[in-house]
PDB file of C-alpha atoms in Angstrom:
ATOM      1  CA  MET N  41      -0.024  -0.038  -0.149  1.00 55.00           C
ATOM      2  CA  ASP N  42       1.336   3.358  -1.114  1.00 55.00           C
ATOM      3  CA  GLY N  43       1.222   6.533   0.976  1.00 53.00           C
ATOM      4  CA  GLY N  44      -1.576   7.939  -0.776  1.00 60.00           C
ATOM      5  CA  SER N  45      -3.751   4.734  -0.106  1.00 60.00           C
ATOM      6  CA  LEU N  46      -2.761   4.882   3.521  1.00 53.00           C
ATOM      7  CA  LEU N  47      -3.760   8.596   4.010  1.00 49.00           C
ATOM      8  CA  ARG N  48      -6.977   7.870   2.278  1.00 55.00           C
ATOM      9  CA  GLY N  49      -8.056   5.075   4.656  1.00 57.00           C
ATOM     10  CA  LEU N  50      -6.982   7.288   7.759  1.00 48.00           C
ATOM     11  CA  LEU N  51      -9.175   9.996   6.434  1.00 47.00           C
ATOM     12  CA  ILE N  52     -12.287   7.802   6.093  1.00 53.00           C
ATOM     13  CA  ASN N  53     -11.892   6.073   9.324  1.00 59.00           C
ATOM     14  CA  VAL N  54     -11.543   9.472  11.019  1.00 50.00           C
ATOM     15  CA  ALA N  55     -14.704  10.863   9.252  1.00 54.00           C
ATOM     16  CA  SER N  56     -16.588   7.615  10.073  1.00 56.00           C
ATOM     17  CA  SER N  57     -15.834   8.466  13.997  1.00 57.00           C
ATOM     18  CA  LEU N  58     -16.702  11.993  13.399  1.00 52.00           C
ATOM     19  CA  VAL N  59     -20.103  10.819  12.199  1.00 54.00           C
ATOM     20  CA  SER N  60     -20.980   7.997  14.683  1.00 57.00           C
ATOM     21  CA  LEU N  61     -19.565  10.040  17.711  1.00 55.00           C
ATOM     22  CA  PRO N  62     -22.436  12.458  17.373  1.00 63.00           C
ATOM     23  CA  LEU N  63     -24.981   9.683  17.085  1.00 53.00           C
ATOM     24  CA  VAL N  64     -23.545   8.011  20.353  1.00 57.00           C
ATOM     25  CA  PHE N  65     -24.329  11.250  22.262  1.00 52.00           C
ATOM     26  CA  VAL N  66     -27.668  11.368  20.582  1.00 53.00           C
ATOM     27  CA  PHE N  67     -28.576   7.723  21.527  1.00 51.00           C
ATOM     28  CA  TYR N  68     -27.349   8.650  25.327  1.00 47.00           C
ATOM     29  CA  ASP N  69     -29.468  11.694  25.468  1.00 54.00           C
ATOM     30  CA  LEU N  70     -32.462   9.558  24.192  1.00 50.00           C
ATOM     31  CA  TYR N  71     -31.752   6.991  26.754  1.00 47.00           C
ATOM     32  CA  LYS N  72     -31.393   9.626  29.542  1.00 47.00           C
ATOM     33  CA  SER N  73     -34.626  11.090  28.492  1.00 53.00           C
ATOM     34  CA  ALA N  74     -36.492   7.809  28.594  1.00 50.00           C
ATOM     35  CA  LEU N  75     -35.098   7.006  32.394  1.00 46.00           C
ATOM     36  CA  SER N  76     -35.899  10.403  33.492  1.00 51.00           C
ATOM     37  CA  PHE N  77     -39.798  10.180  31.691  1.00 47.00           C
ATOM     38  CA  LYS N  78     -39.900   6.473  33.591  1.00 53.00           C
ATOM     39  CA  SER N  79     -38.659   7.854  37.120  1.00 55.00           C
ATOM     40  CA  THR N  80     -40.916  10.817  36.871  1.00 62.00           C
ATOM     41  CA  LYS N  81     -44.081   8.539  36.013  1.00 69.00           C
ATOM     42  CA  LEU N  82     -42.940   6.168  38.604  1.00 73.00           C
ATOM     43  CA  VAL N  83     -42.837   9.094  41.455  1.00 73.00           C
ATOM     44  CA  ASN N  84     -45.974  10.608  40.136  1.00 77.00           C
ATOM     45  CA  GLU N  85     -47.816   7.307  40.638  1.00 84.00           C
ATOM     46  CA  VAL N  86     -46.695   6.730  44.120  1.00 83.00           C
ATOM     47  CA  ILE N  87     -47.619  10.480  45.085  1.00 86.00           C
ATOM     48  CA  GLU N  88     -51.095  10.246  43.483  1.00 88.00           C
ATOM     49  CA  LYS N  89     -51.816   6.704  45.009  1.00 88.00           C
ATOM     50  CA  ASN N  90     -50.864   8.017  48.401  1.00 88.00           C
ATOM     51  CA  ILE N  91     -52.913  11.419  48.058  1.00 92.00           C
ATOM     52  CA  ASN N  92     -55.883   9.219  46.793  1.00 91.00           C
ATOM     53  CA  ASN N  93     -55.700   6.848  49.712  1.00 91.00           C
ATOM     54  CA  ILE N  94     -55.829   9.881  51.973  1.00 92.00           C
ATOM     55  CA  PHE N  95     -58.893  11.183  50.225  1.00 95.00           C
ATOM     56  CA  LEU N  96     -60.728   7.973  50.302  1.00 93.00           C
ATOM     57  CA  LYS N  97     -60.142   7.432  53.823  1.00 92.00           C
ATOM     58  CA  PHE N  98     -61.344  11.047  54.273  1.00 95.00           C
ATOM     59  CA  THR N  99     -64.526  10.498  52.306  1.00 95.00           C
ATOM     60  CA  PHE N 100     -65.294   7.471  54.284  1.00 93.00           C
ATOM     61  CA  PHE N 101     -64.583   9.384  57.717  1.00 94.00           C
ATOM     62  CA  THR N 102     -67.126  12.002  56.424  1.00 95.00           C
ATOM     63  CA  THR N 103     -69.997   9.399  56.119  1.00 93.00           C
ATOM     64  CA  HIS N 104     -70.266   9.274  59.782  1.00 94.00           C
ATOM     65  CA  PHE N 105     -71.681  12.957  59.495  1.00 95.00           C
ATOM     66  CA  TYR N 106     -74.588  11.614  57.413  1.00 93.00           C
ATOM     67  CA  ASN N 107     -75.202   8.026  59.116  1.00 90.00           C
ATOM     68  CA  GLU N 108     -75.910   7.214  62.651  1.00 89.00           C
ATOM     69  CA  PHE N 109     -73.320   4.769  64.094  1.00 87.00           C
ATOM     70  CA  SER N 110     -73.848   1.198  64.048  1.00 78.00           C
ATOM     71  CA  SER N 111     -71.896  -2.058  64.928  1.00 69.00           C
ATOM     72  CA  GLU N 112     -72.663  -3.057  61.231  1.00 71.00           C
ATOM     73  CA  ASN N 113     -70.825  -1.269  58.493  1.00 65.00           C
ATOM     74  CA  LYS N 114     -73.617   0.165  55.926  1.00 69.00           C
ATOM     75  CA  ILE N 115     -71.050   1.882  53.978  1.00 71.00           C
ATOM     76  CA  ASN N 116     -69.767   0.306  50.459  1.00 73.00           C
ATOM     77  CA  ALA N 117     -66.089   1.283  50.430  1.00 72.00           C
ATOM     78  CA  TYR N 118     -66.051   0.732  46.855  1.00 77.00           C
ATOM     79  CA  ASP N 119     -68.668   3.534  46.166  1.00 82.00           C
ATOM     80  CA  LEU N 120     -67.186   6.046  48.195  1.00 88.00           C
ATOM     81  CA  ASP N 121     -66.374   8.061  45.096  1.00 90.00           C
ATOM     82  CA  ASP N 122     -70.066   8.828  44.761  1.00 91.00           C
ATOM     83  CA  GLU N 123     -70.148  10.807  48.198  1.00 93.00           C
ATOM     84  CA  LEU N 124     -68.239  13.336  46.342  1.00 95.00           C
ATOM     85  CA  LYS N 125     -71.149  14.250  44.067  1.00 94.00           C
ATOM     86  CA  LYS N 126     -72.965  15.579  47.121  1.00 94.00           C
ATOM     87  CA  ASN N 127     -74.252  19.234  46.688  1.00 95.00           C
ATOM     88  CA  GLU N 128     -74.381  21.552  49.906  1.00 96.00           C
ATOM     89  CA  GLU N 129     -77.888  21.227  50.235  1.00 96.00           C
ATOM     90  CA  ASP N 130     -77.821  17.410  50.274  1.00 95.00           C
ATOM     91  CA  ILE N 131     -74.937  17.537  52.745  1.00 96.00           C
ATOM     92  CA  PHE N 132     -76.940  19.990  54.764  1.00 97.00           C
ATOM     93  CA  LYS N 133     -79.979  17.787  55.122  1.00 96.00           C
ATOM     94  CA  ASN N 134     -77.992  14.695  55.846  1.00 95.00           C
ATOM     95  CA  ILE N 135     -76.380  16.319  58.642  1.00 96.00           C
ATOM     96  CA  SER N 136     -79.528  17.948  60.233  1.00 95.00           C
ATOM     97  CA  SER N 137     -81.331  14.594  60.104  1.00 95.00           C
ATOM     98  CA  ASN N 138     -78.724  12.430  61.350  1.00 95.00           C
ATOM     99  CA  ILE N 139     -78.094  11.759  65.266  1.00 95.00           C
ATOM    100  CA  HIS N 140     -74.334  12.506  66.037  1.00 95.00           C
ATOM    101  CA  HIS N 141     -72.843  10.249  68.522  1.00 95.00           C
ATOM    102  CA  GLY N 142     -70.501  12.231  70.933  1.00 95.00           C
ATOM    103  CA  TYR N 143     -67.717   9.953  71.043  1.00 94.00           C
ATOM    104  CA  PHE N 144     -67.216  10.874  67.388  1.00 95.00           C
ATOM    105  CA  ILE N 145     -68.016  14.632  67.063  1.00 94.00           C
ATOM    106  CA  PHE N 146     -66.286  15.388  70.317  1.00 94.00           C
ATOM    107  CA  SER N 147     -63.154  13.275  69.671  1.00 93.00           C
ATOM    108  CA  ILE N 148     -59.668  14.441  68.148  1.00 91.00           C
ATOM    109  CA  PHE N 149     -60.317  14.011  64.379  1.00 91.00           C
ATOM    110  CA  ASP N 150     -58.002  12.133  62.177  1.00 90.00           C
ATOM    111  CA  ASP N 151     -55.304  14.729  60.864  1.00 90.00           C
ATOM    112  CA  PHE N 152     -55.582  14.106  57.080  1.00 91.00           C
ATOM    113  CA  SER N 153     -53.988  17.795  56.680  1.00 90.00           C
ATOM    114  CA  ARG N 154     -50.952  16.361  58.353  1.00 89.00           C
ATOM    115  CA  ASP N 155     -51.030  13.054  56.449  1.00 89.00           C
ATOM    116  CA  ILE N 156     -51.119  15.006  53.272  1.00 89.00           C
ATOM    117  CA  ASN N 157     -48.264  17.359  54.296  1.00 87.00           C
ATOM    118  CA  ASP N 158     -46.035  14.283  55.136  1.00 86.00           C
ATOM    119  CA  VAL N 159     -46.502  12.942  51.432  1.00 84.00           C
ATOM    120  CA  LEU N 160     -45.519  16.406  49.988  1.00 81.00           C
ATOM    121  CA  ASN N 161     -42.575  16.572  52.137  1.00 81.00           C
ATOM    122  CA  SER N 162     -41.374  12.972  52.050  1.00 70.00           C
ATOM    123  CA  ASN N 163     -38.109  12.788  49.771  1.00 63.00           C
ATOM    124  CA  SER N 164     -38.808  16.320  48.415  1.00 61.00           C
ATOM    125  CA  ASN N 165     -41.582  14.904  46.847  1.00 69.00           C
ATOM    126  CA  ILE N 166     -42.918  18.540  46.577  1.00 70.00           C
ATOM    127  CA  ARG N 167     -40.835  19.218  43.348  1.00 74.00           C
ATOM    128  CA  TRP N 168     -42.867  16.646  41.614  1.00 79.00           C
ATOM    129  CA  ILE N 169     -46.414  18.405  42.364  1.00 83.00           C
ATOM    130  CA  ASN N 170     -47.019  21.383  40.048  1.00 87.00           C
ATOM    131  CA  LEU N 171     -48.460  24.764  41.462  1.00 89.00           C
ATOM    132  CA  GLN N 172     -51.896  23.940  40.596  1.00 92.00           C
ATOM    133  CA  GLU N 173     -52.028  20.751  42.224  1.00 91.00           C
ATOM    134  CA  LEU N 174     -50.261  22.247  44.994  1.00 90.00           C
ATOM    135  CA  SER N 175     -52.752  24.827  45.366  1.00 93.00           C
ATOM    136  CA  VAL N 176     -55.541  22.325  45.432  1.00 94.00           C
ATOM    137  CA  LEU N 177     -53.920  20.363  48.166  1.00 94.00           C
ATOM    138  CA  GLN N 178     -53.193  23.503  50.335  1.00 93.00           C
ATOM    139  CA  GLN N 179     -56.677  24.463  50.031  1.00 96.00           C
ATOM    140  CA  PHE N 180     -58.049  21.214  51.220  1.00 96.00           C
ATOM    141  CA  ILE N 181     -55.638  21.405  54.483  1.00 95.00           C
ATOM    142  CA  ASN N 182     -57.052  24.917  55.279  1.00 95.00           C
ATOM    143  CA  ASP N 183     -60.435  23.771  54.757  1.00 96.00           C
ATOM    144  CA  TYR N 184     -59.870  20.736  56.882  1.00 96.00           C
ATOM    145  CA  MET N 185     -58.452  22.779  59.685  1.00 95.00           C
ATOM    146  CA  LYS N 186     -61.616  24.821  59.331  1.00 96.00           C
ATOM    147  CA  LEU N 187     -63.919  21.669  59.712  1.00 96.00           C
ATOM    148  CA  LYS N 188     -61.815  20.832  62.963  1.00 95.00           C
ATOM    149  CA  ARG N 189     -62.601  24.389  64.278  1.00 93.00           C
ATOM    150  CA  CYS N 190     -66.030  23.697  63.929  1.00 93.00           C
ATOM    151  CA  PHE N 191     -65.714  21.252  66.957  1.00 90.00           C
ATOM    152  CA  SER N 192     -63.179  23.085  69.146  1.00 86.00           C
ATOM    153  CA  TRP N 193     -65.681  25.667  70.883  1.00 85.00           C
ATOM    154  CA  ILE N 194     -68.979  23.939  71.429  1.00 83.00           C
ATOM    155  CA  THR N 195     -71.951  25.776  73.089  1.00 86.00           C
ATOM    156  CA  LYS N 196     -75.183  24.166  74.421  1.00 84.00           C
ATOM    157  CA  ASP N 197     -77.105  25.871  71.461  1.00 87.00           C
ATOM    158  CA  ASP N 198     -74.711  24.136  68.603  1.00 90.00           C
ATOM    159  CA  PHE N 199     -75.559  20.418  69.889  1.00 90.00           C
ATOM    160  CA  ILE N 200     -78.648  19.762  71.541  1.00 90.00           C
ATOM    161  CA  LYS N 201     -78.830  16.550  73.569  1.00 90.00           C
ATOM    162  CA  TYR N 202     -81.320  14.131  71.740  1.00 91.00           C
ATOM    163  CA  VAL N 203     -80.936  10.742  73.474  1.00 93.00           C
ATOM    164  CA  GLU N 204     -78.778   8.500  75.701  1.00 94.00           C
ATOM    165  CA  LEU N 205     -77.000   5.918  73.858  1.00 93.00           C
ATOM    166  CA  LYS N 206     -78.181   2.383  75.252  1.00 90.00           C
ATOM    167  CA  ASN N 207     -75.541  -0.430  75.712  1.00 89.00           C
ATOM    168  CA  ILE N 208     -72.435   1.645  75.125  1.00 90.00           C
ATOM    169  CA  THR N 209     -69.348   1.424  77.089  1.00 90.00           C
ATOM    170  CA  ILE N 210     -66.023   3.549  76.616  1.00 92.00           C
ATOM    171  CA  LYS N 211     -62.699   2.035  77.863  1.00 90.00           C
ATOM    172  CA  GLU N 212     -58.994   2.624  77.401  1.00 88.00           C
ATOM    173  CA  SER N 213     -57.863   0.731  74.442  1.00 83.00           C
ATOM    174  CA  GLY N 214     -56.045  -2.418  75.186  1.00 73.00           C
ATOM    175  CA  PHE N 215     -54.617  -2.497  71.815  1.00 69.00           C
ATOM    176  CA  ALA N 216     -54.170   0.880  70.123  1.00 67.00           C
ATOM    177  CA  SER N 217     -51.733   3.471  71.870  1.00 64.00           C
ATOM    178  CA  SER N 218     -50.114   6.900  70.636  1.00 63.00           C
ATOM    179  CA  THR N 219     -46.440   8.028  70.518  1.00 64.00           C
ATOM    180  CA  ASN N 220     -47.797  10.972  72.310  1.00 66.00           C
ATOM    181  CA  GLU N 221     -48.194   9.945  76.190  1.00 65.00           C
ATOM    182  CA  ASP N 222     -50.658  12.740  76.925  1.00 69.00           C
ATOM    183  CA  GLU N 223     -53.152  10.902  74.313  1.00 74.00           C
ATOM    184  CA  ILE N 224     -55.041   7.773  75.131  1.00 85.00           C
ATOM    185  CA  TYR N 225     -56.836   5.741  72.827  1.00 86.00           C
ATOM    186  CA  TYR N 226     -60.413   4.569  73.923  1.00 90.00           C
ATOM    187  CA  ASP N 227     -62.611   1.998  72.348  1.00 89.00           C
ATOM    188  CA  ILE N 228     -66.193   2.389  72.229  1.00 90.00           C
ATOM    189  CA  LYS N 229     -67.923  -0.878  72.581  1.00 89.00           C
ATOM    190  CA  LEU N 230     -71.529  -1.947  72.218  1.00 87.00           C
ATOM    191  CA  MET N 231     -73.104  -4.673  74.048  1.00 86.00           C
ATOM    192  CA  ILE N 232     -74.627  -7.249  71.637  1.00 82.00           C
ATOM    193  CA  LYS N 233     -75.446  -9.809  73.851  1.00 82.00           C
ATOM    194  CA  PRO N 234     -75.336 -10.016  77.651  1.00 81.00           C
ATOM    195  CA  ASP N 235     -72.119 -11.575  77.663  1.00 81.00           C
ATOM    196  CA  LYS N 236     -70.711 -10.116  74.312  1.00 83.00           C
ATOM    197  CA  THR N 237     -69.447  -6.634  73.363  1.00 84.00           C
ATOM    198  CA  VAL N 238     -68.178  -5.490  70.069  1.00 83.00           C
ATOM    199  CA  THR N 239     -65.811  -2.214  69.499  1.00 84.00           C
ATOM    200  CA  TYR N 240     -67.279  -0.377  66.814  1.00 84.00           C
ATOM    201  CA  TYR N 241     -64.938   2.746  67.068  1.00 89.00           C
ATOM    202  CA  SER N 242     -61.502   3.835  68.612  1.00 88.00           C
ATOM    203  CA  SER N 243     -60.670   7.590  69.204  1.00 89.00           C
ATOM    204  CA  LYS N 244     -58.819  10.069  71.158  1.00 90.00           C
ATOM    205  CA  PHE N 245     -60.526  12.852  73.196  1.00 91.00           C
ATOM    206  CA  SER N 246     -59.126  16.461  74.284  1.00 88.00           C
ATOM    207  CA  LEU N 247     -61.855  16.125  77.005  1.00 88.00           C
ATOM    208  CA  TYR N 248     -63.240  13.155  78.458  1.00 90.00           C
ATOM    209  CA  GLU N 249     -66.673  12.731  80.326  1.00 91.00           C
ATOM    210  CA  ASP N 250     -68.245   9.502  79.301  1.00 89.00           C
ATOM    211  CA  HIS N 251     -71.820  10.675  79.957  1.00 91.00           C
ATOM    212  CA  VAL N 252     -71.351  13.476  77.174  1.00 93.00           C
ATOM    213  CA  LEU N 253     -69.586  11.064  74.993  1.00 94.00           C
ATOM    214  CA  ALA N 254     -72.313   8.491  75.052  1.00 93.00           C
ATOM    215  CA  THR N 255     -75.094  10.673  74.161  1.00 94.00           C
ATOM    216  CA  GLY N 256     -76.748  11.213  70.843  1.00 95.00           C
ATOM    217  CA  TYR N 257     -76.920  15.028  69.660  1.00 95.00           C
ATOM    218  CA  LYS N 258     -79.018  16.750  67.073  1.00 95.00           C
ATOM    219  CA  LEU N 259     -77.349  19.921  65.366  1.00 94.00           C
ATOM    220  CA  SER N 260     -78.633  23.350  65.401  1.00 94.00           C
ATOM    221  CA  GLY N 261     -79.449  24.755  61.957  1.00 93.00           C
ATOM    222  CA  ASN N 262     -76.547  27.173  62.358  1.00 94.00           C
ATOM    223  CA  LYS N 263     -74.046  24.688  63.147  1.00 95.00           C
ATOM    224  CA  ALA N 264     -75.211  22.102  60.320  1.00 96.00           C
ATOM    225  CA  LYS N 265     -74.892  24.840  57.839  1.00 96.00           C
ATOM    226  CA  GLU N 266     -71.445  25.859  59.034  1.00 96.00           C
ATOM    227  CA  ILE N 267     -70.098  21.971  58.943  1.00 96.00           C
ATOM    228  CA  SER N 268     -72.063  21.421  55.373  1.00 97.00           C
ATOM    229  CA  LYS N 269     -70.342  24.351  53.755  1.00 97.00           C
ATOM    230  CA  VAL N 270     -66.809  23.152  54.804  1.00 97.00           C
ATOM    231  CA  LEU N 271     -67.634  19.594  53.849  1.00 97.00           C
ATOM    232  CA  PHE N 272     -68.935  20.525  50.581  1.00 98.00           C
ATOM    233  CA  GLN N 273     -65.704  22.807  49.996  1.00 98.00           C
ATOM    234  CA  LEU N 274     -63.506  19.826  50.876  1.00 97.00           C
ATOM    235  CA  TYR N 275     -65.443  17.521  48.664  1.00 98.00           C
ATOM    236  CA  GLN N 276     -64.683  20.285  45.766  1.00 97.00           C
ATOM    237  CA  SER N 277     -61.114  20.297  46.335  1.00 97.00           C
ATOM    238  CA  ILE N 278     -61.052  16.302  46.005  1.00 97.00           C
ATOM    239  CA  ASN N 279     -62.957  16.867  42.679  1.00 97.00           C
ATOM    240  CA  ARG N 280     -60.560  19.619  41.295  1.00 97.00           C
ATOM    241  CA  TRP N 281     -57.419  17.250  42.306  1.00 95.00           C
ATOM    242  CA  LYS N 282     -59.235  14.292  40.368  1.00 95.00           C
ATOM    243  CA  LYS N 283     -59.782  16.598  37.235  1.00 95.00           C
ATOM    244  CA  ILE N 284     -56.266  17.816  37.344  1.00 94.00           C
ATOM    245  CA  ARG N 285     -54.912  14.562  37.295  1.00 93.00           C
ATOM    246  CA  ASN N 286     -57.391  13.169  35.158  1.00 94.00           C
ATOM    247  CA  ILE N 287     -58.824  10.490  37.392  1.00 93.00           C
ATOM    248  CA  ASP N 288     -62.116   9.318  36.479  1.00 93.00           C
ATOM    249  CA  LYS N 289     -62.853   7.627  39.956  1.00 91.00           C
ATOM    250  CA  LEU N 290     -60.957   7.406  43.269  1.00 88.00           C
ATOM    251  CA  LYS N 291     -60.251   3.868  43.986  1.00 83.00           C
ATOM    252  CA  PHE N 292     -57.799   1.454  45.800  1.00 79.00           C
ATOM    253  CA  ASP N 293     -56.201  -2.060  45.164  1.00 77.00           C
ATOM    254  CA  THR N 294     -57.341  -3.353  48.559  1.00 77.00           C
ATOM    255  CA  CYS N 295     -59.321  -2.086  51.554  1.00 77.00           C
ATOM    256  CA  PHE N 296     -60.595  -3.511  54.911  1.00 78.00           C
ATOM    257  CA  VAL N 297     -63.394  -1.731  57.098  1.00 80.00           C
ATOM    258  CA  SER N 298     -63.127  -2.433  61.012  1.00 77.00           C
ATOM    259  CA  ALA N 299     -64.821  -0.406  63.642  1.00 80.00           C
ATOM    260  CA  ASN N 300     -65.927   1.970  61.383  1.00 85.00           C
ATOM    261  CA  ARG N 301     -62.713   3.004  60.005  1.00 84.00           C
ATOM    262  CA  LEU N 302     -61.247   2.317  56.485  1.00 82.00           C
ATOM    263  CA  TYR N 303     -57.834   0.636  56.049  1.00 81.00           C
ATOM    264  CA  VAL N 304     -56.279   0.677  52.434  1.00 80.00           C
ATOM    265  CA  ASP N 305     -53.061  -1.403  51.039  1.00 64.00           C
ATOM    266  CA  ASP N 306     -50.323  -2.164  53.509  1.00 58.00           C
ATOM    267  CA  ASN N 307     -52.020  -0.585  56.512  1.00 58.00           C
ATOM    268  CA  ILE N 308     -52.957  -4.095  57.178  1.00 60.00           C
ATOM    269  CA  THR N 309     -51.098  -7.032  58.538  1.00 65.00           C
ATOM    270  CA  PHE N 310     -52.411 -10.239  59.434  1.00 61.00           C
ATOM    271  CA  ASN N 311     -51.126 -13.040  61.402  1.00 61.00           C
ATOM    272  CA  GLU N 312     -53.119 -16.077  62.120  1.00 59.00           C
ATOM    273  CA  HIS N 313     -50.954 -17.051  65.041  1.00 66.00           C
ATOM    274  CA  MET N 314     -51.788 -14.113  67.138  1.00 62.00           C
ATOM    275  CA  GLU N 315     -54.823 -14.011  69.242  1.00 61.00           C
ATOM    276  CA  ASN N 316     -55.491 -10.452  67.920  1.00 61.00           C
ATOM    277  CA  ASN N 317     -55.007 -11.469  63.904  1.00 59.00           C
ATOM    278  CA  PHE N 318     -55.383  -8.012  62.491  1.00 57.00           C
ATOM    279  CA  SER N 319     -53.022  -5.149  62.746  1.00 57.00           C
ATOM    280  CA  PHE N 320     -53.860  -1.791  61.547  1.00 52.00           C
ATOM    281  CA  HIS N 321     -50.922   0.783  60.717  1.00 53.00           C
ATOM    282  CA  GLY N 322     -53.019   3.683  59.622  1.00 51.00           C
ATOM    283  CA  GLN N 323     -52.787   6.814  61.809  1.00 50.00           C
ATOM    284  CA  PHE N 324     -55.973   8.319  63.399  1.00 45.00           C
TER     285      PHE N 324
END
């Protein structure tokens, strides 16, 4: 091979490298973009699922404003999304006609606002939430705090004693406990037979007087209006979240209702070897 042929071959090889090198970078950029898209999609799915579960548990919680407590669960957990279609007038009518049990309306309500904040602050998740979604979630938190304030200052004109609850006992829970030493969980038990009781609600209380908690109440018109307005606003925030996220219906993979509380997904542990078979890890 003469010098000219060698030079031509070298130039061809260099030219080929110069052509292929940009292609390598192009494919590398596409690979990185695909990985980034997949990671973003996975993180968004996790955040959406966590928020949806909080909203589902909150919606189930609100059904206690419309239905008198019973040891038998009357709410179909798989139809909870339909509750979000209630208008303010329907909510008012349901709240006004219901008998509200003291151990629920005077309890320390589940802190759904804290749960949403925990999701947003976990591993800097907030950077995956756009401003519109963040605004909706913040509005939900603000309105939920309003709902809790509806029960922080109670006068005799707000809740009228209606009926003494029969066969009800309220005792400190032997299973549920709090990380806060000042908070005590209580089990509300219903006697269904002379020698048998069933726990059908558990809660914590800022003030504890068993005769007050074991009473059924009716709401005044003003108080019912105040509560129904806030509940409607909370439902509206959830519906806006669904619309932004293009969610047709809030749903979960698995659920379990125990003691008038909804538990979803990994909140449930079952061990057949233990006397108390079920363990629920949800916060309430």
